[in-house]
Amino acid sequence: MKSIRLSVLDQSPVRKGVTPARSVQETVELAKLTDLLGYTRFWVSEHHNTGSLAGSTPEVLIAHLGTQTRNIRLGSGGIMLPNHSALKVSENFRMLEAMYPGRIDLGMGRAPGTDRLTASVLNPSNKFSEQDFVEQLLDLQNYFHDTAEEGPVAAKIRAIPQVDTVPGMWLLSSSGQSSLFAAHFGMGFSFAHFINPVGGAQAVEMYRARFQPSIDLAQPEANVAIFAFCSEDEEKIRQHQAVMDYRFLQFEKGGGINPLSYDDVKDAEYTAQDMERIRMNRRRIIAGTPTQMKDIITRLADTYNVDEVMLVTIAEDFNDRLKSYELLAEQFSLPQQQQDAAHAII
């Protein structure tokens, strides 16, 4: 049986009755724990104009997480590139690389991470153009390696600080299109199964088949991200699934994503059409006991032909969220790290 690495994608979810400030602190505590548990990466997301997810500035949060962790790779899952200039992104991540050399990942997406109105305010020149995205990727590689071609602008600009190491560059996708860009530029590829459970394995296969080695990555590197919840309590598993069912439907019907508890959804009634969507959305999430989850995650990794699975866990109770990651670390025998007093879990 192949060894499977586990990683974390955290969105700083705002639980019902909890402030966004506390939600960010929970992300910090989770990073500290998963660092000790032997997880490979800890990525944080970029979302805007939503009350349910507090993570809006990955580059700022990563800088703090670096002071709280020792071994785990830290990164963005992702920076929504159309919201930013390539120069600013490269300088942000060069600074992070200067502070934590060899531990930084720059995961990038094409989506705005918000609604179109907010996206237009974040970047008024955003045309949601595929060509603009490709040019940004090329600019990023040039900025990171100081290889911009001579010209009236490029020759005069360098991304500061200039450092010897380069963050790992990944493209994120829920449709599969970015697998071609990742292959062309020689970047890592992460498929968001938690957003779209269809076509991911084929996208990874296409990425591997068309991969062109780059100065940063000699061989293709891919992973898959999925909503996951592990518990020894089967009733908690059932309630978690019920909340997630409702949450997905709420979002699809234009209701946004609001903090929920099981009591809010336990008496919900669904139409036949709702049930069809629930069955589809349940393919975006895995939930079960530790032994069940080990089997499910192993099969998912086999289906995608990857050796790394990123887990996105949202739970009503923060301790249940922590426990889920602990149980999975035990099941997969992750290499736990020694905890020191200066970095003990709060």
Short mmCIF file of N, CA, C and O in Angstrom, two decimals, residues 16-138:
data_model
loop_
_atom_site.label_atom_id
_atom_site.label_comp_id
_atom_site.label_asym_id
_atom_site.label_seq_id
_atom_site.Cartn_x
_atom_site.Cartn_y
_atom_site.Cartn_z
N LYS A 16 -21.35 29.30 14.30
CA LYS A 16 -22.47 30.04 14.86
C LYS A 16 -22.14 30.46 16.29
O LYS A 16 -21.71 29.66 17.12
N GLY A 17 -22.34 31.76 16.57
CA GLY A 17 -22.09 32.28 17.90
C GLY A 17 -20.63 32.62 18.17
O GLY A 17 -20.28 32.99 19.30
N VAL A 18 -19.79 32.51 17.14
CA VAL A 18 -18.35 32.78 17.30
C VAL A 18 -17.97 33.97 16.42
O VAL A 18 -18.44 34.10 15.30
N THR A 19 -17.11 34.82 16.92
CA THR A 19 -16.70 36.00 16.16
C THR A 19 -15.70 35.64 15.08
O THR A 19 -14.97 34.64 15.19
N PRO A 20 -15.62 36.43 14.01
CA PRO A 20 -14.59 36.20 13.00
C PRO A 20 -13.18 36.23 13.57
O PRO A 20 -12.31 35.47 13.15
N ALA A 21 -12.94 37.11 14.56
CA ALA A 21 -11.61 37.17 15.18
C ALA A 21 -11.27 35.84 15.83
O ALA A 21 -10.13 35.35 15.72
N ARG A 22 -12.22 35.24 16.51
CA ARG A 22 -12.00 33.93 17.12
C ARG A 22 -11.78 32.87 16.05
O ARG A 22 -10.96 31.96 16.21
N SER A 23 -12.49 32.98 14.94
CA SER A 23 -12.34 32.02 13.86
C SER A 23 -10.92 32.03 13.30
O SER A 23 -10.36 30.98 12.97
N VAL A 24 -10.35 33.22 13.17
CA VAL A 24 -8.96 33.31 12.71
C VAL A 24 -8.02 32.67 13.73
O VAL A 24 -7.08 31.95 13.36
N GLN A 25 -8.27 32.90 15.00
CA GLN A 25 -7.44 32.28 16.04
C GLN A 25 -7.56 30.77 16.00
O GLN A 25 -6.59 30.04 16.26
N GLU A 26 -8.74 30.26 15.66
CA GLU A 26 -8.90 28.81 15.55
C GLU A 26 -8.06 28.26 14.40
O GLU A 26 -7.51 27.15 14.50
N THR A 27 -7.95 29.03 13.33
CA THR A 27 -7.07 28.62 12.24
C THR A 27 -5.62 28.51 12.74
O THR A 27 -4.90 27.56 12.40
N VAL A 28 -5.20 29.47 13.54
CA VAL A 28 -3.84 29.44 14.09
C VAL A 28 -3.64 28.20 14.96
O VAL A 28 -2.64 27.49 14.85
N GLU A 29 -4.62 27.90 15.81
CA GLU A 29 -4.51 26.75 16.69
C GLU A 29 -4.49 25.45 15.89
O GLU A 29 -3.75 24.51 16.22
N LEU A 30 -5.28 25.40 14.83
CA LEU A 30 -5.30 24.21 13.99
C LEU A 30 -3.96 24.02 13.27
O LEU A 30 -3.46 22.90 13.14
N ALA A 31 -3.37 25.11 12.82
CA ALA A 31 -2.06 25.02 12.16
C ALA A 31 -1.02 24.48 13.12
O ALA A 31 -0.18 23.63 12.76
N LYS A 32 -1.04 24.95 14.35
CA LYS A 32 -0.08 24.47 15.35
C LYS A 32 -0.26 22.98 15.61
O LYS A 32 0.72 22.23 15.71
N LEU A 33 -1.50 22.55 15.72
CA LEU A 33 -1.76 21.14 15.98
C LEU A 33 -1.32 20.26 14.80
O LEU A 33 -0.63 19.26 14.99
N THR A 34 -1.73 20.63 13.59
CA THR A 34 -1.42 19.78 12.44
C THR A 34 0.07 19.79 12.11
O THR A 34 0.59 18.84 11.53
N ASP A 35 0.76 20.86 12.50
CA ASP A 35 2.22 20.87 12.39
C ASP A 35 2.81 19.77 13.27
O ASP A 35 3.66 18.99 12.84
N LEU A 36 2.33 19.68 14.50
CA LEU A 36 2.81 18.66 15.42
C LEU A 36 2.40 17.26 14.99
O LEU A 36 3.13 16.28 15.21
N LEU A 37 1.23 17.14 14.35
CA LEU A 37 0.71 15.83 13.96
C LEU A 37 1.39 15.26 12.72
O LEU A 37 1.19 14.09 12.40
N GLY A 38 2.17 16.08 12.01
CA GLY A 38 2.89 15.57 10.85
C GLY A 38 2.22 15.77 9.52
O GLY A 38 2.57 15.12 8.52
N TYR A 39 1.25 16.71 9.45
CA TYR A 39 0.63 17.02 8.17
C TYR A 39 1.65 17.72 7.26
O TYR A 39 2.58 18.38 7.74
N THR A 40 1.49 17.57 5.96
CA THR A 40 2.48 18.07 5.00
C THR A 40 2.34 19.56 4.75
O THR A 40 3.34 20.29 4.76
N ARG A 41 1.13 20.03 4.47
CA ARG A 41 0.89 21.44 4.14
C ARG A 41 -0.28 21.99 4.94
O ARG A 41 -1.18 21.25 5.33
N PHE A 42 -0.27 23.30 5.09
CA PHE A 42 -1.41 24.00 5.68
C PHE A 42 -1.65 25.22 4.79
O PHE A 42 -0.90 26.18 4.81
N TRP A 43 -2.72 25.14 3.99
CA TRP A 43 -3.07 26.21 3.08
C TRP A 43 -4.27 26.97 3.61
O TRP A 43 -5.20 26.38 4.17
N VAL A 44 -4.26 28.29 3.41
CA VAL A 44 -5.38 29.13 3.82
C VAL A 44 -5.95 29.84 2.60
O VAL A 44 -5.24 30.12 1.64
N SER A 45 -7.24 30.15 2.66
CA SER A 45 -7.97 30.58 1.47
C SER A 45 -8.20 32.08 1.42
O SER A 45 -7.98 32.80 2.39
N GLU A 46 -8.64 32.53 0.26
CA GLU A 46 -8.99 33.93 0.05
C GLU A 46 -10.47 34.03 -0.34
O GLU A 46 -10.87 33.61 -1.42
N HIS A 47 -11.27 34.56 0.59
CA HIS A 47 -12.68 34.81 0.32
C HIS A 47 -13.03 36.23 0.76
O HIS A 47 -12.47 36.74 1.73
N HIS A 48 -13.95 36.84 0.04
CA HIS A 48 -14.33 38.22 0.32
C HIS A 48 -15.85 38.36 0.42
O HIS A 48 -16.60 37.59 -0.19
N ASN A 49 -16.27 39.35 1.19
CA ASN A 49 -17.68 39.74 1.28
C ASN A 49 -18.59 38.58 1.71
O ASN A 49 -19.68 38.40 1.18
N THR A 50 -18.12 37.80 2.68
CA THR A 50 -18.94 36.72 3.22
C THR A 50 -18.79 36.71 4.74
O THR A 50 -17.70 36.93 5.26
N GLY A 51 -19.90 36.45 5.42
CA GLY A 51 -19.85 36.41 6.88
C GLY A 51 -19.50 35.05 7.43
O GLY A 51 -19.31 34.90 8.65
N SER A 52 -19.38 34.05 6.58
CA SER A 52 -19.19 32.69 7.07
C SER A 52 -17.74 32.22 6.99
O SER A 52 -17.39 31.21 7.60
N LEU A 53 -16.90 32.92 6.24
CA LEU A 53 -15.50 32.56 6.10
C LEU A 53 -14.66 33.80 6.38
O LEU A 53 -14.82 34.82 5.71
N ALA A 54 -13.76 33.72 7.34
CA ALA A 54 -13.02 34.90 7.78
C ALA A 54 -11.68 35.07 7.07
O ALA A 54 -11.03 36.10 7.24
N GLY A 55 -11.28 34.09 6.27
CA GLY A 55 -9.98 34.18 5.62
C GLY A 55 -10.03 35.01 4.35
O GLY A 55 -10.51 34.55 3.32
N SER A 56 -9.52 36.24 4.40
CA SER A 56 -9.55 37.12 3.23
C SER A 56 -8.16 37.45 2.70
O SER A 56 -8.01 37.82 1.53
N THR A 57 -7.13 37.34 3.54
CA THR A 57 -5.77 37.74 3.15
C THR A 57 -4.77 36.64 3.49
O THR A 57 -4.11 36.71 4.54
N PRO A 58 -4.65 35.64 2.65
CA PRO A 58 -3.75 34.52 2.95
C PRO A 58 -2.33 34.94 3.26
O PRO A 58 -1.69 34.41 4.17
N GLU A 59 -1.81 35.94 2.51
CA GLU A 59 -0.42 36.32 2.69
C GLU A 59 -0.15 36.87 4.09
O GLU A 59 0.94 36.65 4.66
N VAL A 60 -1.14 37.57 4.67
CA VAL A 60 -0.99 38.10 6.02
C VAL A 60 -1.05 36.97 7.05
O VAL A 60 -0.24 36.88 7.97
N LEU A 61 -2.01 36.08 6.87
CA LEU A 61 -2.19 34.98 7.80
C LEU A 61 -1.00 34.02 7.76
O LEU A 61 -0.54 33.54 8.81
N ILE A 62 -0.49 33.74 6.57
CA ILE A 62 0.67 32.86 6.43
C ILE A 62 1.86 33.41 7.21
O ILE A 62 2.60 32.66 7.87
N ALA A 63 2.05 34.72 7.14
CA ALA A 63 3.18 35.34 7.85
C ALA A 63 3.11 35.06 9.35
O ALA A 63 4.13 34.77 9.99
N HIS A 64 1.90 35.11 9.90
CA HIS A 64 1.75 34.82 11.33
C HIS A 64 1.89 33.33 11.60
O HIS A 64 2.53 32.92 12.59
N LEU A 65 1.32 32.50 10.74
CA LEU A 65 1.40 31.05 10.96
C LEU A 65 2.85 30.57 10.98
O LEU A 65 3.17 29.60 11.67
N GLY A 66 3.68 31.24 10.24
CA GLY A 66 5.08 30.87 10.23
C GLY A 66 5.74 31.00 11.59
O GLY A 66 6.67 30.26 11.92
N THR A 67 5.27 31.97 12.39
CA THR A 67 5.84 32.16 13.73
C THR A 67 5.32 31.12 14.71
O THR A 67 5.89 30.96 15.80
N GLN A 68 4.25 30.44 14.35
CA GLN A 68 3.60 29.50 15.26
C GLN A 68 3.88 28.04 14.94
O GLN A 68 3.44 27.15 15.66
N THR A 69 4.56 27.77 13.83
CA THR A 69 4.79 26.40 13.37
C THR A 69 6.28 26.20 13.09
O THR A 69 7.05 27.15 13.00
N ARG A 70 6.65 24.93 12.90
CA ARG A 70 8.06 24.61 12.70
C ARG A 70 8.35 23.86 11.40
O ARG A 70 9.37 24.10 10.76
N ASN A 71 7.50 22.92 11.02
CA ASN A 71 7.83 22.01 9.92
C ASN A 71 6.86 22.03 8.76
O ASN A 71 7.26 21.85 7.61
N ILE A 72 5.60 22.23 9.04
CA ILE A 72 4.56 22.15 8.01
C ILE A 72 4.77 23.24 6.96
O ILE A 72 5.16 24.36 7.28
N ARG A 73 4.54 22.89 5.69
CA ARG A 73 4.60 23.90 4.63
C ARG A 73 3.36 24.79 4.74
O ARG A 73 2.25 24.30 5.01
N LEU A 74 3.53 26.07 4.50
CA LEU A 74 2.45 27.04 4.62
C LEU A 74 2.18 27.65 3.25
O LEU A 74 3.11 27.97 2.51
N GLY A 75 0.91 27.83 2.94
CA GLY A 75 0.63 28.38 1.62
C GLY A 75 -0.78 28.89 1.47
O GLY A 75 -1.59 28.88 2.40
N SER A 76 -1.06 29.32 0.27
CA SER A 76 -2.37 29.87 -0.08
C SER A 76 -3.15 28.84 -0.87
O SER A 76 -2.62 28.20 -1.77
N GLY A 77 -4.39 28.72 -0.52
CA GLY A 77 -5.24 27.79 -1.26
C GLY A 77 -6.57 28.42 -1.63
O GLY A 77 -7.60 27.89 -1.25
N GLY A 78 -6.55 29.48 -2.39
CA GLY A 78 -5.33 30.07 -2.94
C GLY A 78 -5.41 31.57 -2.97
O GLY A 78 -6.38 32.18 -2.54
N ILE A 79 -4.38 32.15 -3.55
CA ILE A 79 -4.44 33.55 -3.95
C ILE A 79 -5.27 33.61 -5.23
O ILE A 79 -4.96 32.93 -6.21
N MET A 80 -6.31 34.42 -5.23
CA MET A 80 -7.15 34.54 -6.42
C MET A 80 -6.49 35.58 -7.33
O MET A 80 -6.69 36.79 -7.18
N LEU A 81 -5.72 35.09 -8.27
CA LEU A 81 -4.79 35.92 -9.02
C LEU A 81 -5.45 37.10 -9.74
O LEU A 81 -4.86 38.20 -9.78
N PRO A 82 -6.65 36.96 -10.30
CA PRO A 82 -7.25 38.12 -10.97
C PRO A 82 -7.53 39.31 -10.05
O PRO A 82 -7.73 40.43 -10.53
N ASN A 83 -7.52 39.09 -8.73
CA ASN A 83 -7.76 40.19 -7.79
C ASN A 83 -6.51 41.03 -7.55
O ASN A 83 -6.61 42.08 -6.90
N HIS A 84 -5.35 40.60 -8.06
CA HIS A 84 -4.08 41.20 -7.67
C HIS A 84 -3.18 41.44 -8.86
O HIS A 84 -3.33 40.82 -9.91
N SER A 85 -2.18 42.29 -8.66
CA SER A 85 -1.14 42.42 -9.67
C SER A 85 -0.09 41.34 -9.44
O SER A 85 0.18 40.95 -8.29
N ALA A 86 0.49 40.84 -10.51
CA ALA A 86 1.50 39.79 -10.40
C ALA A 86 2.70 40.28 -9.59
O ALA A 86 3.31 39.52 -8.84
N LEU A 87 3.06 41.55 -9.76
CA LEU A 87 4.21 42.09 -9.02
C LEU A 87 3.95 42.04 -7.52
O LEU A 87 4.82 41.63 -6.74
N LYS A 88 2.77 42.47 -7.09
CA LYS A 88 2.48 42.48 -5.65
C LYS A 88 2.44 41.08 -5.09
O LYS A 88 2.94 40.83 -3.98
N VAL A 89 1.86 40.14 -5.82
CA VAL A 89 1.84 38.76 -5.35
C VAL A 89 3.25 38.21 -5.22
O VAL A 89 3.61 37.57 -4.23
N SER A 90 4.08 38.48 -6.21
CA SER A 90 5.46 37.96 -6.16
C SER A 90 6.23 38.58 -5.01
O SER A 90 7.03 37.91 -4.34
N GLU A 91 6.00 39.87 -4.74
CA GLU A 91 6.71 40.49 -3.62
C GLU A 91 6.20 39.96 -2.27
O GLU A 91 7.00 39.73 -1.35
N ASN A 92 4.90 39.77 -2.15
CA ASN A 92 4.37 39.18 -0.93
C ASN A 92 5.01 37.83 -0.65
O ASN A 92 5.42 37.53 0.48
N PHE A 93 5.07 36.99 -1.68
CA PHE A 93 5.55 35.63 -1.47
C PHE A 93 7.08 35.54 -1.47
O PHE A 93 7.63 34.60 -0.89
N ARG A 94 7.76 36.49 -2.06
CA ARG A 94 9.20 36.55 -1.87
C ARG A 94 9.53 36.94 -0.42
O ARG A 94 10.48 36.43 0.17
N MET A 95 8.74 37.82 0.13
CA MET A 95 8.95 38.20 1.53
C MET A 95 8.70 37.00 2.45
O MET A 95 9.48 36.73 3.37
N LEU A 96 7.62 36.26 2.18
CA LEU A 96 7.35 35.07 2.97
C LEU A 96 8.47 34.04 2.82
O LEU A 96 8.89 33.40 3.79
N GLU A 97 8.97 33.90 1.61
CA GLU A 97 10.07 32.96 1.36
C GLU A 97 11.34 33.41 2.06
O GLU A 97 12.13 32.58 2.55
N ALA A 98 11.55 34.72 2.16
CA ALA A 98 12.71 35.24 2.89
C ALA A 98 12.61 34.91 4.37
O ALA A 98 13.62 34.63 5.04
N MET A 99 11.39 34.95 4.91
CA MET A 99 11.19 34.68 6.33
C MET A 99 11.19 33.19 6.65
O MET A 99 11.71 32.76 7.68
N TYR A 100 10.62 32.38 5.73
CA TYR A 100 10.48 30.95 5.98
C TYR A 100 10.94 30.16 4.75
O TYR A 100 10.15 29.51 4.07
N PRO A 101 12.23 30.23 4.43
CA PRO A 101 12.73 29.61 3.19
C PRO A 101 12.45 28.11 3.13
O PRO A 101 12.64 27.40 4.11
N GLY A 102 11.95 27.69 1.97
CA GLY A 102 11.68 26.28 1.76
C GLY A 102 10.39 25.77 2.36
O GLY A 102 10.10 24.58 2.29
N ARG A 103 9.57 26.68 2.93
CA ARG A 103 8.32 26.23 3.57
C ARG A 103 7.08 26.86 2.96
O ARG A 103 5.96 26.62 3.44
N ILE A 104 7.23 27.66 1.90
CA ILE A 104 6.10 28.44 1.39
C ILE A 104 5.58 27.90 0.07
O ILE A 104 6.35 27.57 -0.84
N ASP A 105 4.25 27.81 -0.04
CA ASP A 105 3.57 27.44 -1.29
C ASP A 105 2.71 28.62 -1.74
O ASP A 105 2.00 29.22 -0.93
N LEU A 106 2.76 28.90 -3.02
CA LEU A 106 1.86 29.88 -3.63
C LEU A 106 0.86 29.12 -4.49
O LEU A 106 1.14 28.75 -5.62
N GLY A 107 -0.31 28.85 -3.90
CA GLY A 107 -1.40 28.24 -4.64
C GLY A 107 -2.26 29.34 -5.23
O GLY A 107 -2.62 30.29 -4.53
N MET A 108 -2.60 29.21 -6.51
CA MET A 108 -3.30 30.29 -7.22
C MET A 108 -4.55 29.77 -7.92
O MET A 108 -4.55 28.67 -8.47
N GLY A 109 -5.58 30.62 -7.92
CA GLY A 109 -6.81 30.28 -8.61
C GLY A 109 -7.23 31.37 -9.56
O GLY A 109 -6.77 32.51 -9.47
N ARG A 110 -8.12 31.02 -10.49
CA ARG A 110 -8.63 31.99 -11.47
C ARG A 110 -9.91 32.64 -11.01
O ARG A 110 -10.27 33.72 -11.47
N ALA A 111 -10.64 32.00 -10.08
CA ALA A 111 -11.91 32.55 -9.61
C ALA A 111 -11.64 33.76 -8.72
O ALA A 111 -10.56 33.89 -8.15
N PRO A 112 -12.63 34.63 -8.55
CA PRO A 112 -12.42 35.82 -7.71
C PRO A 112 -12.51 35.55 -6.22
O PRO A 112 -12.11 36.37 -5.43
N GLY A 113 -13.08 34.40 -5.82
CA GLY A 113 -13.25 34.14 -4.40
C GLY A 113 -14.35 34.99 -3.79
O GLY A 113 -14.39 35.18 -2.57
N THR A 114 -15.24 35.49 -4.64
CA THR A 114 -16.31 36.35 -4.16
C THR A 114 -17.31 36.56 -5.30
O THR A 114 -17.23 35.90 -6.34
N ASP A 115 -18.22 37.50 -5.14
CA ASP A 115 -19.16 37.86 -6.18
C ASP A 115 -18.51 38.82 -7.18
O ASP A 115 -17.48 39.43 -6.90
N ARG A 116 -19.11 38.97 -8.33
CA ARG A 116 -18.53 39.80 -9.39
C ARG A 116 -18.42 41.27 -8.97
O ARG A 116 -17.47 41.95 -9.35
N LEU A 117 -19.39 41.78 -8.22
CA LEU A 117 -19.33 43.18 -7.79
C LEU A 117 -18.11 43.42 -6.90
O LEU A 117 -17.36 44.37 -7.11
N THR A 118 -17.92 42.54 -5.91
CA THR A 118 -16.76 42.69 -5.02
C THR A 118 -15.47 42.54 -5.80
O THR A 118 -14.49 43.27 -5.56
N ALA A 119 -15.45 41.60 -6.75
CA ALA A 119 -14.25 41.40 -7.57
C ALA A 119 -13.90 42.65 -8.35
O ALA A 119 -12.73 43.00 -8.50
N SER A 120 -14.93 43.36 -8.83
CA SER A 120 -14.68 44.58 -9.60
C SER A 120 -14.14 45.70 -8.73
O SER A 120 -13.41 46.58 -9.20
N VAL A 121 -14.46 45.67 -7.43
CA VAL A 121 -13.92 46.66 -6.51
C VAL A 121 -12.48 46.30 -6.12
O VAL A 121 -11.62 47.17 -6.02
N LEU A 122 -12.23 45.02 -5.92
CA LEU A 122 -10.87 44.57 -5.60
C LEU A 122 -9.91 44.92 -6.72
O LEU A 122 -8.77 45.34 -6.48
N ASN A 123 -10.35 44.73 -7.96
CA ASN A 123 -9.50 45.02 -9.11
C ASN A 123 -10.38 45.56 -10.24
O ASN A 123 -10.93 44.79 -11.03
N PRO A 124 -10.52 46.88 -10.33
CA PRO A 124 -11.40 47.48 -11.35
C PRO A 124 -11.02 47.12 -12.78
O PRO A 124 -11.87 47.21 -13.67
N SER A 125 -9.79 46.71 -13.01
CA SER A 125 -9.37 46.37 -14.38
C SER A 125 -9.55 44.89 -14.69
O SER A 125 -9.18 44.43 -15.78
N ASN A 126 -10.11 44.13 -13.75
CA ASN A 126 -10.29 42.70 -13.94
C ASN A 126 -11.30 42.41 -15.05
O ASN A 126 -12.46 42.80 -14.95
N LYS A 127 -10.85 41.74 -16.09
CA LYS A 127 -11.73 41.39 -17.21
C LYS A 127 -12.08 39.90 -17.21
O LYS A 127 -12.72 39.43 -18.13
N PHE A 128 -11.61 39.16 -16.19
CA PHE A 128 -11.84 37.72 -16.11
C PHE A 128 -11.38 37.04 -17.40
O PHE A 128 -12.01 36.11 -17.90
N SER A 129 -10.26 37.52 -17.92
CA SER A 129 -9.74 37.03 -19.19
C SER A 129 -8.75 35.89 -18.97
O SER A 129 -7.85 36.00 -18.14
N GLU A 130 -8.91 34.83 -19.73
CA GLU A 130 -7.98 33.70 -19.66
C GLU A 130 -6.58 34.13 -20.07
O GLU A 130 -5.59 33.73 -19.46
N GLN A 131 -6.49 34.98 -21.07
CA GLN A 131 -5.18 35.44 -21.53
C GLN A 131 -4.48 36.28 -20.46
O GLN A 131 -3.27 36.16 -20.26
N ASP A 132 -5.25 37.12 -19.75
CA ASP A 132 -4.67 37.90 -18.66
C ASP A 132 -4.09 36.99 -17.59
O ASP A 132 -3.01 37.25 -17.03
N PHE A 133 -4.81 35.90 -17.30
CA PHE A 133 -4.35 34.96 -16.28
C PHE A 133 -3.04 34.30 -16.71
O PHE A 133 -2.09 34.19 -15.92
N VAL A 134 -2.96 33.89 -17.95
CA VAL A 134 -1.74 33.27 -18.47
C VAL A 134 -0.56 34.25 -18.40
O VAL A 134 0.56 33.88 -18.01
N GLU A 135 -0.81 35.49 -18.76
CA GLU A 135 0.25 36.50 -18.71
C GLU A 135 0.70 36.74 -17.27
O GLU A 135 1.90 36.95 -17.02
N GLN A 136 -0.22 36.70 -16.32
CA GLN A 136 0.16 36.85 -14.92
C GLN A 136 1.05 35.70 -14.46
O GLN A 136 2.02 35.91 -13.72
N LEU A 137 0.74 34.48 -14.90
CA LEU A 137 1.57 33.34 -14.52
C LEU A 137 2.98 33.49 -15.08
O LEU A 137 3.97 33.20 -14.38
N LEU A 138 3.09 33.93 -16.31
CA LEU A 138 4.40 34.15 -16.91
C LEU A 138 5.15 35.25 -16.17
O LEU A 138 6.35 35.11 -15.88
#
